[in-house]
Amino acid sequence: MVKLNKIYTRTGDDGTTGLVDGSRLPKHALRMQAVGDVDEANSALGSAAVLADDILKADLVRFQNDLFDLGADLATPLGEFGGENFEPSEMVLRIVASQGEHVEQRIDALNEWLEPLTSFVLPGGSELAARLHHARTVVRRAERCMTALAGSEPVNPAALAYINRLSDWLFVAARIANDDGRDDVNWVPGANR
């Protein structure tokens, strides 16, 4: 249970921030950038959720909760407190494979409503679709940062799979928001030559 009585702590005034295990990192460290990018992705999903119908909104809110889990996962490096592997415990929150599998199931369910793509689509169409496409690009940036971090430090493989799958769901959801793809804005290669 989280209880915050005071929002500011002054502990970060020196340019560092605390991790779950009590260690501190510079706020510009790659791990903290990944946590921040995931937080920004969460905000982008929230921006879309305010316009979504009940089905998409339920998914978006669920995925926002998952992104908080992902932020906690990233803020808990392996080690004494974070354990020797990426297994969750009573004290350590980790993304697990079933969270990514749920996203896949939701993609498959939404995709049943859509005709196959015959063109790449431009981000846009309805306001909700535009917000979902924007969220997709923010999630992709978070994924790039997480894979960069994984190049130098261990990152939970289930977390990497989750963030990749989430951007796929956002693409499909944007097509749903564009009248099941009928209002997608198709790319016309070389149209302005």
XYZ file of C-alpha atoms in Angstrom:
193
model
C 0.000 0.000 0.000
C 1.352 3.375 -0.994
C 0.821 6.304 1.347
C 2.142 9.731 0.419
C 1.716 12.462 2.974
C 4.240 14.798 1.426
C 4.893 15.125 -2.299
C 8.276 16.817 -2.099
C 11.138 15.226 -0.194
C 14.103 17.395 -1.248
C 16.182 14.219 -1.618
C 16.412 14.761 -5.369
C 17.628 18.342 -5.174
C 21.178 17.094 -5.773
C 20.195 15.630 -9.168
C 19.773 12.049 -7.980
C 16.741 9.870 -7.429
C 16.137 6.775 -5.340
C 15.496 3.287 -6.608
C 13.310 0.703 -4.883
C 16.369 -0.970 -3.332
C 17.420 2.310 -1.675
C 20.314 3.027 -4.031
C 20.480 6.379 -5.823
C 21.176 7.217 -9.447
C 21.652 10.460 -11.341
C 18.302 11.562 -12.760
C 19.827 11.438 -16.228
C 20.924 7.777 -15.910
C 19.609 5.484 -18.632
C 17.586 3.470 -16.097
C 15.867 6.641 -14.917
C 15.278 7.744 -18.505
C 13.535 4.411 -19.134
C 11.375 4.898 -16.034
C 10.529 8.431 -17.202
C 9.682 7.300 -20.721
C 7.342 4.650 -19.310
C 5.731 7.326 -17.124
C 5.258 9.560 -20.174
C 3.726 6.622 -22.057
C 1.325 6.141 -19.165
C 0.257 9.788 -19.443
C -0.256 9.401 -23.192
C -2.536 6.413 -22.569
C -4.464 8.501 -20.042
C -4.886 11.257 -22.624
C -6.452 8.730 -25.001
C -8.593 7.116 -22.299
C -10.607 10.297 -21.717
C -12.043 9.943 -25.247
C -12.340 6.152 -25.430
C -15.494 4.052 -25.387
C -16.004 1.579 -22.556
C -14.083 -1.316 -24.159
C -10.993 0.662 -25.198
C -11.086 2.654 -21.963
C -11.073 -0.527 -19.858
C -8.050 -1.772 -21.789
C -6.259 1.565 -21.509
C -6.785 1.785 -17.742
C -5.601 -1.802 -17.311
C -2.495 -1.038 -19.384
C -1.865 2.124 -17.352
C -1.752 -0.052 -14.241
C 0.638 -2.404 -16.043
C 2.869 0.552 -16.910
C 3.102 1.437 -13.209
C 4.171 -2.166 -12.623
C 6.714 -1.749 -15.421
C 8.088 1.429 -13.853
C 8.482 -0.391 -10.527
C 10.188 -3.276 -12.336
C 12.676 -0.913 -13.989
C 13.265 0.892 -10.681
C 14.262 -2.403 -9.029
C 17.587 -3.595 -10.454
C 18.773 -7.118 -9.854
C 20.782 -7.525 -6.672
C 20.197 -8.285 -3.048
C 16.807 -6.529 -2.858
C 15.824 -7.130 -6.495
C 16.672 -10.806 -6.377
C 18.907 -12.880 -8.600
C 16.404 -13.100 -11.467
C 13.238 -11.354 -12.582
C 10.815 -13.477 -10.595
C 8.304 -11.377 -8.648
C 8.058 -11.762 -4.909
C 6.084 -10.292 -2.066
C 8.581 -7.422 -1.941
C 9.515 -7.100 -5.639
C 7.047 -6.141 -8.360
C 7.892 -7.482 -11.810
C 6.120 -7.628 -15.143
C 5.185 -11.256 -15.819
C 4.561 -13.071 -19.102
C 0.802 -13.269 -18.519
C 0.562 -9.462 -18.721
C 2.029 -9.496 -22.222
C -0.128 -12.474 -23.167
C -3.221 -10.509 -22.122
C -2.202 -7.670 -24.469
C -1.844 -10.229 -27.288
C -5.330 -11.569 -26.558
C -6.758 -8.054 -26.705
C -4.967 -7.395 -30.016
C -6.465 -10.577 -31.465
C -9.951 -9.662 -30.213
C -9.815 -6.141 -31.691
C -8.202 -7.306 -34.905
C -11.266 -9.441 -35.683
C -13.157 -6.194 -36.418
C -10.596 -4.962 -38.944
C -10.065 -5.598 -42.630
C -6.437 -6.394 -43.518
C -4.230 -3.392 -44.224
C -3.628 -2.509 -47.858
C -1.443 0.507 -47.102
C 0.582 2.005 -44.306
C -1.566 4.463 -42.373
C -0.732 7.970 -41.271
C -1.218 8.799 -37.591
C -4.528 10.606 -37.435
C -8.135 10.292 -38.412
C -10.333 10.817 -35.377
C -9.082 12.650 -32.303
C -9.018 9.398 -30.331
C -7.073 7.619 -33.089
C -4.568 10.482 -33.203
C -4.057 10.222 -29.425
C -3.644 6.449 -29.642
C -1.086 6.822 -32.439
C 0.760 9.417 -30.355
C 0.724 7.061 -27.362
C 2.100 4.335 -29.651
C 5.085 6.495 -30.577
C 5.756 7.351 -26.933
C 5.606 3.652 -26.044
C 8.044 2.912 -28.893
C 10.451 5.503 -27.448
C 10.176 3.861 -24.035
C 10.925 0.540 -25.704
C 14.023 1.976 -27.417
C 15.263 3.304 -24.096
C 14.597 -0.023 -22.382
C 16.482 -1.944 -25.071
C 19.370 0.511 -24.773
C 19.397 -0.137 -21.017
C 19.293 -3.887 -21.689
C 22.495 -3.462 -23.683
C 24.351 -2.507 -20.527
C 22.317 -3.899 -17.599
C 19.878 -6.771 -17.117
C 16.274 -5.891 -17.961
C 13.333 -8.204 -17.402
C 12.642 -10.016 -20.705
C 8.915 -10.068 -19.908
C 9.022 -6.273 -19.558
C 10.675 -5.911 -22.969
C 8.059 -8.166 -24.564
C 5.247 -6.287 -22.799
C 6.271 -2.837 -24.027
C 6.666 -4.154 -27.583
C 3.216 -5.734 -27.524
C 1.606 -2.611 -26.055
C 2.637 -0.499 -29.031
C 1.053 -3.119 -31.306
C -2.201 -2.898 -29.332
C -2.163 0.906 -29.629
C -1.850 0.650 -33.412
C -4.799 -1.750 -33.639
C -6.828 0.357 -31.188
C -6.183 3.471 -33.303
C -7.615 1.652 -36.319
C -10.657 0.650 -34.243
C -11.065 4.310 -33.244
C -11.045 5.201 -36.948
C -14.387 3.466 -37.524
C -12.802 0.021 -37.618
C -10.184 1.202 -40.093
C -12.629 2.759 -42.550
C -11.448 6.265 -41.618
C -7.736 5.440 -41.559
C -5.631 7.977 -43.413
C -3.613 5.992 -45.937
C -0.059 6.863 -46.870
C 0.324 7.750 -50.531
C 4.006 7.177 -51.382
C 5.525 10.062 -53.328
C 2.224 11.938 -53.429
C 3.843 15.362 -53.179
C 6.687 15.037 -55.691
